């Protein structure tokens, strides 16, 4: 009887591990079902200029000239409608074509994955970026090193190597990816604990204790009962003036 009970316990544990190790697609390859756009100067839910679209099974970020004669700092984000806390997120992305006219120089071949973010409904109409942790995606310029899966912190801070880290961005140790090659970026998130960035399977950055920045009035207003610590939130993909594509966006939820 004890052996049977032990066997059942091991079987249940094995089933739990199998479920935990299952990848779930967030992008269905057909449309934007389950996602909400929020583009600066527009209301949540308005996909201005068809900025985010699905073509040939690929989620694309594009800027049609009739809607974007100039970019005019019209930064956008596409939010998945479900929040997450403990997970692995895997994205395959690439940069294509030319930057939208009027896009800032720093946004050349620049996009990002926002995690631990606020909801699109919490953003103000003219807000440029959600308070969140950004896994910054950069393409090479063909001139020297330009890492990807960097860290940026709009309205947030993190702890790195035991110290509160307050600079807005810091580079990862990744390789440089020139041209239009597909790159796999994976983010391992443990609530308010450790967050790790991987590029093509290689660990390139690590930090912990994500938190809202009390110096930012909007971010501070999102704190619940004054608690600045972030243990979960939305996931979103950026529109920052350079066309890019995502052919895979999937998640594996983890136990705490």
CSV table of C-alpha atoms in Angstrom, one decimal:
chain,number,residue,atom,x,y,z
A,1,UNK,CA,0.0,0.0,0.0
A,2,UNK,CA,2.8,2.4,0.9
A,3,UNK,CA,4.6,1.5,-2.3
A,4,UNK,CA,1.4,2.2,-4.3
A,5,UNK,CA,0.9,5.5,-2.5
A,6,UNK,CA,4.5,6.4,-3.3
A,7,UNK,CA,4.1,5.4,-6.9
A,8,UNK,CA,1.0,7.6,-7.2
A,9,UNK,CA,2.8,10.5,-5.6
A,10,UNK,CA,5.7,10.1,-8.1
A,11,UNK,CA,3.2,9.8,-11.0
A,12,UNK,CA,1.5,13.0,-10.0
A,13,UNK,CA,4.8,14.8,-9.6
A,14,UNK,CA,5.8,13.7,-13.0
A,15,UNK,CA,2.5,14.9,-14.5
A,16,UNK,CA,3.0,18.3,-12.8
A,17,UNK,CA,6.5,18.6,-14.3
A,18,UNK,CA,5.3,17.6,-17.7
A,19,UNK,CA,2.6,20.3,-17.6
A,20,UNK,CA,5.1,22.9,-16.3
A,21,UNK,CA,7.4,22.1,-19.2
A,22,UNK,CA,4.7,22.7,-21.9
A,23,UNK,CA,5.1,25.6,-24.2
A,24,UNK,CA,1.9,27.6,-24.9
A,25,UNK,CA,1.7,29.8,-28.0
A,26,UNK,CA,0.6,33.4,-27.2
A,27,UNK,CA,0.5,34.3,-30.9
A,28,UNK,CA,-1.8,32.0,-32.9
A,29,UNK,CA,-0.2,32.7,-36.3
A,30,UNK,CA,-3.5,33.9,-37.7
A,31,UNK,CA,-4.6,37.1,-36.1
A,32,UNK,CA,-4.2,39.3,-33.0
A,33,UNK,CA,-6.8,37.4,-30.9
A,34,UNK,CA,-5.8,37.8,-27.2
A,35,UNK,CA,-3.8,41.0,-27.7
A,36,UNK,CA,-4.6,44.7,-27.2
A,37,UNK,CA,-2.7,47.5,-28.9
A,38,UNK,CA,-1.9,50.8,-27.2
A,39,UNK,CA,-0.3,53.4,-29.4
A,40,UNK,CA,0.7,56.8,-28.2
A,41,UNK,CA,-1.9,59.5,-28.8
A,42,UNK,CA,-4.6,56.9,-29.3
A,43,UNK,CA,-6.9,55.0,-27.0
A,44,UNK,CA,-6.2,51.5,-25.8
A,45,UNK,CA,-7.5,49.0,-28.3
A,46,UNK,CA,-7.1,51.3,-31.4
A,47,UNK,CA,-4.6,49.7,-33.8
A,48,UNK,CA,-3.7,53.0,-35.5
A,49,UNK,CA,-2.4,52.6,-39.0
A,50,UNK,CA,-2.7,48.8,-38.8
A,51,UNK,CA,0.7,49.1,-37.0
A,52,UNK,CA,0.4,45.5,-35.7
A,53,UNK,CA,-0.7,43.0,-38.3
A,54,UNK,CA,-0.5,39.3,-39.1
A,55,UNK,CA,0.7,38.4,-42.6
A,56,UNK,CA,1.8,34.9,-43.8
A,57,UNK,CA,1.7,33.5,-40.3
A,58,UNK,CA,4.0,36.2,-38.9
A,59,UNK,CA,3.2,39.0,-36.5
A,60,UNK,CA,4.5,42.2,-38.1
A,61,UNK,CA,5.2,45.7,-36.9
A,62,UNK,CA,4.9,48.1,-39.9
A,63,UNK,CA,4.5,51.7,-40.8
A,64,UNK,CA,2.4,52.4,-43.9
A,65,UNK,CA,3.5,55.9,-45.4
A,66,UNK,CA,-0.1,57.2,-45.6
A,67,UNK,CA,-0.5,56.7,-41.9
A,68,UNK,CA,3.1,57.4,-40.9
A,69,UNK,CA,4.4,60.1,-43.2
A,70,UNK,CA,6.6,60.7,-40.2
A,71,UNK,CA,6.9,58.7,-37.0
A,72,UNK,CA,6.2,61.7,-34.6
A,73,UNK,CA,7.2,59.6,-31.5
A,74,UNK,CA,4.1,57.5,-31.9
A,75,UNK,CA,5.5,54.6,-29.9
A,76,UNK,CA,3.2,51.6,-29.6
A,77,UNK,CA,2.9,48.4,-27.6
A,78,UNK,CA,0.9,45.2,-28.2
A,79,UNK,CA,-0.3,43.7,-24.9
A,80,UNK,CA,-1.2,40.2,-24.3
A,81,UNK,CA,-4.4,40.3,-22.3
A,82,UNK,CA,-3.3,37.9,-19.5
A,83,UNK,CA,-0.8,38.8,-16.8
A,84,UNK,CA,2.0,36.4,-15.7
A,85,UNK,CA,4.4,36.1,-12.8
A,86,UNK,CA,6.6,33.0,-13.1
A,87,UNK,CA,7.4,31.8,-16.6
A,88,UNK,CA,9.8,31.4,-19.5
A,89,UNK,CA,8.9,33.5,-22.5
A,90,UNK,CA,10.4,32.6,-25.9
A,91,UNK,CA,10.3,34.9,-28.9
A,92,UNK,CA,11.8,34.6,-32.4
A,93,UNK,CA,12.2,38.0,-34.0
A,94,UNK,CA,14.0,39.9,-36.7
A,95,UNK,CA,14.3,43.4,-38.1
A,96,UNK,CA,13.5,44.2,-41.8
A,97,UNK,CA,13.4,47.1,-44.2
A,98,UNK,CA,14.0,50.7,-43.4
A,99,UNK,CA,13.2,52.8,-40.3
A,100,UNK,CA,10.1,54.9,-40.5
A,101,UNK,CA,10.9,58.5,-41.5
A,102,UNK,CA,11.2,60.7,-38.4
A,103,UNK,CA,12.1,57.8,-36.1
A,104,UNK,CA,14.7,58.7,-33.4
A,105,UNK,CA,18.3,57.6,-34.1
A,106,UNK,CA,18.4,55.4,-31.1
A,107,UNK,CA,15.3,53.5,-32.3
A,108,UNK,CA,17.1,52.2,-35.5
A,109,UNK,CA,16.6,48.4,-35.5
A,110,UNK,CA,15.2,48.7,-32.0
A,111,UNK,CA,12.2,46.9,-30.4
A,112,UNK,CA,11.5,45.2,-27.1
A,113,UNK,CA,9.6,42.8,-25.0
A,114,UNK,CA,8.0,44.5,-22.0
A,115,UNK,CA,7.4,42.3,-18.9
A,116,UNK,CA,6.0,43.0,-15.4
A,117,UNK,CA,4.1,45.8,-17.1
A,118,UNK,CA,1.0,47.8,-16.4
A,119,UNK,CA,-2.1,47.3,-18.5
A,120,UNK,CA,-2.9,49.3,-21.6
A,121,UNK,CA,-5.9,50.7,-19.8
A,122,UNK,CA,-3.7,52.1,-17.1
A,123,UNK,CA,-1.6,54.1,-19.6
A,124,UNK,CA,-2.4,57.7,-20.3
A,125,UNK,CA,-3.3,58.6,-23.9
A,126,UNK,CA,0.0,60.4,-24.6
A,127,UNK,CA,2.2,58.0,-22.6
A,128,UNK,CA,5.1,56.7,-24.6
A,129,UNK,CA,6.1,53.5,-22.7
A,130,UNK,CA,4.3,51.4,-20.1
A,131,UNK,CA,5.9,51.2,-16.6
A,132,UNK,CA,7.6,47.8,-17.1
A,133,UNK,CA,10.9,45.9,-17.4
A,134,UNK,CA,12.1,46.0,-21.0
A,135,UNK,CA,14.1,43.3,-22.6
A,136,UNK,CA,15.5,45.5,-25.4
A,137,UNK,CA,15.9,43.9,-28.8
A,138,UNK,CA,18.5,45.5,-31.1
A,139,UNK,CA,19.7,44.6,-34.5
A,140,UNK,CA,23.3,45.2,-35.6
A,141,UNK,CA,24.1,48.3,-37.6
A,142,UNK,CA,26.8,46.6,-39.7
A,143,UNK,CA,29.4,48.7,-37.9
A,144,UNK,CA,30.8,47.2,-34.7
A,145,UNK,CA,29.2,45.6,-31.7
A,146,UNK,CA,25.5,46.1,-30.8
A,147,UNK,CA,24.2,43.6,-28.2
A,148,UNK,CA,20.5,42.5,-27.9
A,149,UNK,CA,18.4,41.3,-25.0
A,150,UNK,CA,19.6,44.3,-23.1
A,151,UNK,CA,17.8,45.8,-20.0
A,152,UNK,CA,15.9,49.1,-20.0
A,153,UNK,CA,13.7,50.3,-17.2
A,154,UNK,CA,10.9,52.7,-18.1
A,155,UNK,CA,9.4,53.7,-14.7
A,156,UNK,CA,11.2,50.9,-12.9
A,157,UNK,CA,14.5,49.8,-11.3
A,158,UNK,CA,16.1,46.5,-10.5
A,159,UNK,CA,18.8,45.0,-8.2
A,160,UNK,CA,21.9,43.9,-10.0
A,161,UNK,CA,24.8,42.2,-8.2
A,162,UNK,CA,23.3,43.1,-4.9
A,163,UNK,CA,22.9,46.8,-5.6
A,164,UNK,CA,19.9,48.9,-6.7
A,165,UNK,CA,20.5,49.6,-10.4
A,166,UNK,CA,19.0,52.9,-11.6
A,167,UNK,CA,20.5,53.6,-15.0
A,168,UNK,CA,17.9,53.4,-17.7
A,169,UNK,CA,19.6,50.9,-19.9
A,170,UNK,CA,22.5,48.4,-19.7
A,171,UNK,CA,23.9,46.1,-22.3
A,172,UNK,CA,23.9,42.3,-22.2
A,173,UNK,CA,26.8,40.1,-23.2
A,174,UNK,CA,25.2,38.9,-26.4
A,175,UNK,CA,26.6,38.6,-29.9
A,176,UNK,CA,25.7,41.2,-32.6
A,177,UNK,CA,23.1,40.2,-35.2
A,178,UNK,CA,23.3,42.0,-38.4
A,179,UNK,CA,21.0,41.7,-41.4
A,180,UNK,CA,17.5,40.1,-41.3
A,181,UNK,CA,18.4,36.9,-39.6
A,182,UNK,CA,15.9,35.4,-37.1
A,183,UNK,CA,17.1,35.5,-33.4
A,184,UNK,CA,15.7,33.6,-30.4
A,185,UNK,CA,15.3,35.6,-27.2
A,186,UNK,CA,14.2,33.8,-24.1
A,187,UNK,CA,13.3,35.4,-20.7
A,188,UNK,CA,13.1,33.4,-17.5
A,189,UNK,CA,11.1,35.2,-14.9
A,190,UNK,CA,10.7,34.3,-11.2
A,191,UNK,CA,8.2,36.9,-9.9
A,192,UNK,CA,10.1,39.4,-7.8
A,193,UNK,CA,13.1,37.2,-7.8
A,194,UNK,CA,15.7,36.5,-10.5
A,195,UNK,CA,15.1,37.4,-14.2
A,196,UNK,CA,17.5,36.0,-16.8
A,197,UNK,CA,17.9,36.9,-20.5
A,198,UNK,CA,19.0,34.3,-23.0
A,199,UNK,CA,19.9,34.8,-26.7
A,200,UNK,CA,20.0,31.7,-28.9
A,201,UNK,CA,20.3,29.6,-25.7
A,202,UNK,CA,23.1,31.6,-24.1
A,203,UNK,CA,22.7,33.5,-20.8
A,204,UNK,CA,23.5,37.1,-21.4
A,205,UNK,CA,22.1,39.1,-18.5
A,206,UNK,CA,20.7,38.5,-15.0
A,207,UNK,CA,19.1,40.7,-12.2
A,208,UNK,CA,16.4,40.6,-9.6
A,209,UNK,CA,13.9,42.5,-7.4
A,210,UNK,CA,12.1,44.4,-10.2
A,211,UNK,CA,10.4,47.5,-8.7
A,212,UNK,CA,8.5,50.6,-9.6
A,213,UNK,CA,10.6,53.8,-9.6
A,214,UNK,CA,9.3,56.2,-6.9
A,215,UNK,CA,10.9,59.1,-8.8
A,216,UNK,CA,8.4,58.6,-11.6
A,217,UNK,CA,5.0,59.9,-10.6
A,218,UNK,CA,2.9,57.7,-12.9
A,219,UNK,CA,4.9,54.6,-11.9
A,220,UNK,CA,4.5,55.4,-8.2
A,221,UNK,CA,0.8,55.7,-8.6
A,222,UNK,CA,0.7,52.1,-9.7
A,223,UNK,CA,2.1,50.8,-6.4
A,224,UNK,CA,-0.4,48.9,-4.4
A,225,UNK,CA,-0.5,50.1,-0.8
A,226,UNK,CA,2.8,51.8,-1.4
A,227,UNK,CA,4.6,48.6,-2.3
A,228,UNK,CA,6.9,49.3,-5.2
A,229,UNK,CA,8.0,45.7,-5.8
A,230,UNK,CA,6.8,43.9,-9.0
A,231,UNK,CA,6.1,40.2,-9.0
A,232,UNK,CA,4.1,40.0,-12.2
A,233,UNK,CA,2.2,42.0,-14.9
A,234,UNK,CA,1.6,42.3,-18.6
A,235,UNK,CA,3.7,41.2,-21.5
A,236,UNK,CA,3.9,43.4,-24.6
A,237,UNK,CA,5.8,43.8,-27.8
A,238,UNK,CA,7.1,47.2,-29.0
A,239,UNK,CA,6.6,49.5,-32.0
A,240,UNK,CA,9.5,52.0,-32.0
A,241,UNK,CA,9.7,53.1,-35.6
A,242,UNK,CA,11.7,50.2,-37.3
A,243,UNK,CA,9.8,47.4,-38.9
A,244,UNK,CA,10.2,44.1,-37.2
A,245,UNK,CA,8.6,40.7,-37.2
A,246,UNK,CA,7.8,38.0,-34.7
A,247,UNK,CA,7.2,34.5,-35.9
A,248,UNK,CA,6.9,32.9,-32.5
A,249,UNK,CA,5.8,34.1,-29.1
A,250,UNK,CA,5.3,31.4,-26.5
A,251,UNK,CA,5.3,30.9,-22.8
A,252,UNK,CA,6.0,28.1,-20.3
A,253,UNK,CA,4.5,28.8,-16.9
A,254,UNK,CA,6.6,27.9,-13.9
A,255,UNK,CA,5.8,27.0,-10.3
A,256,UNK,CA,6.8,29.7,-7.8
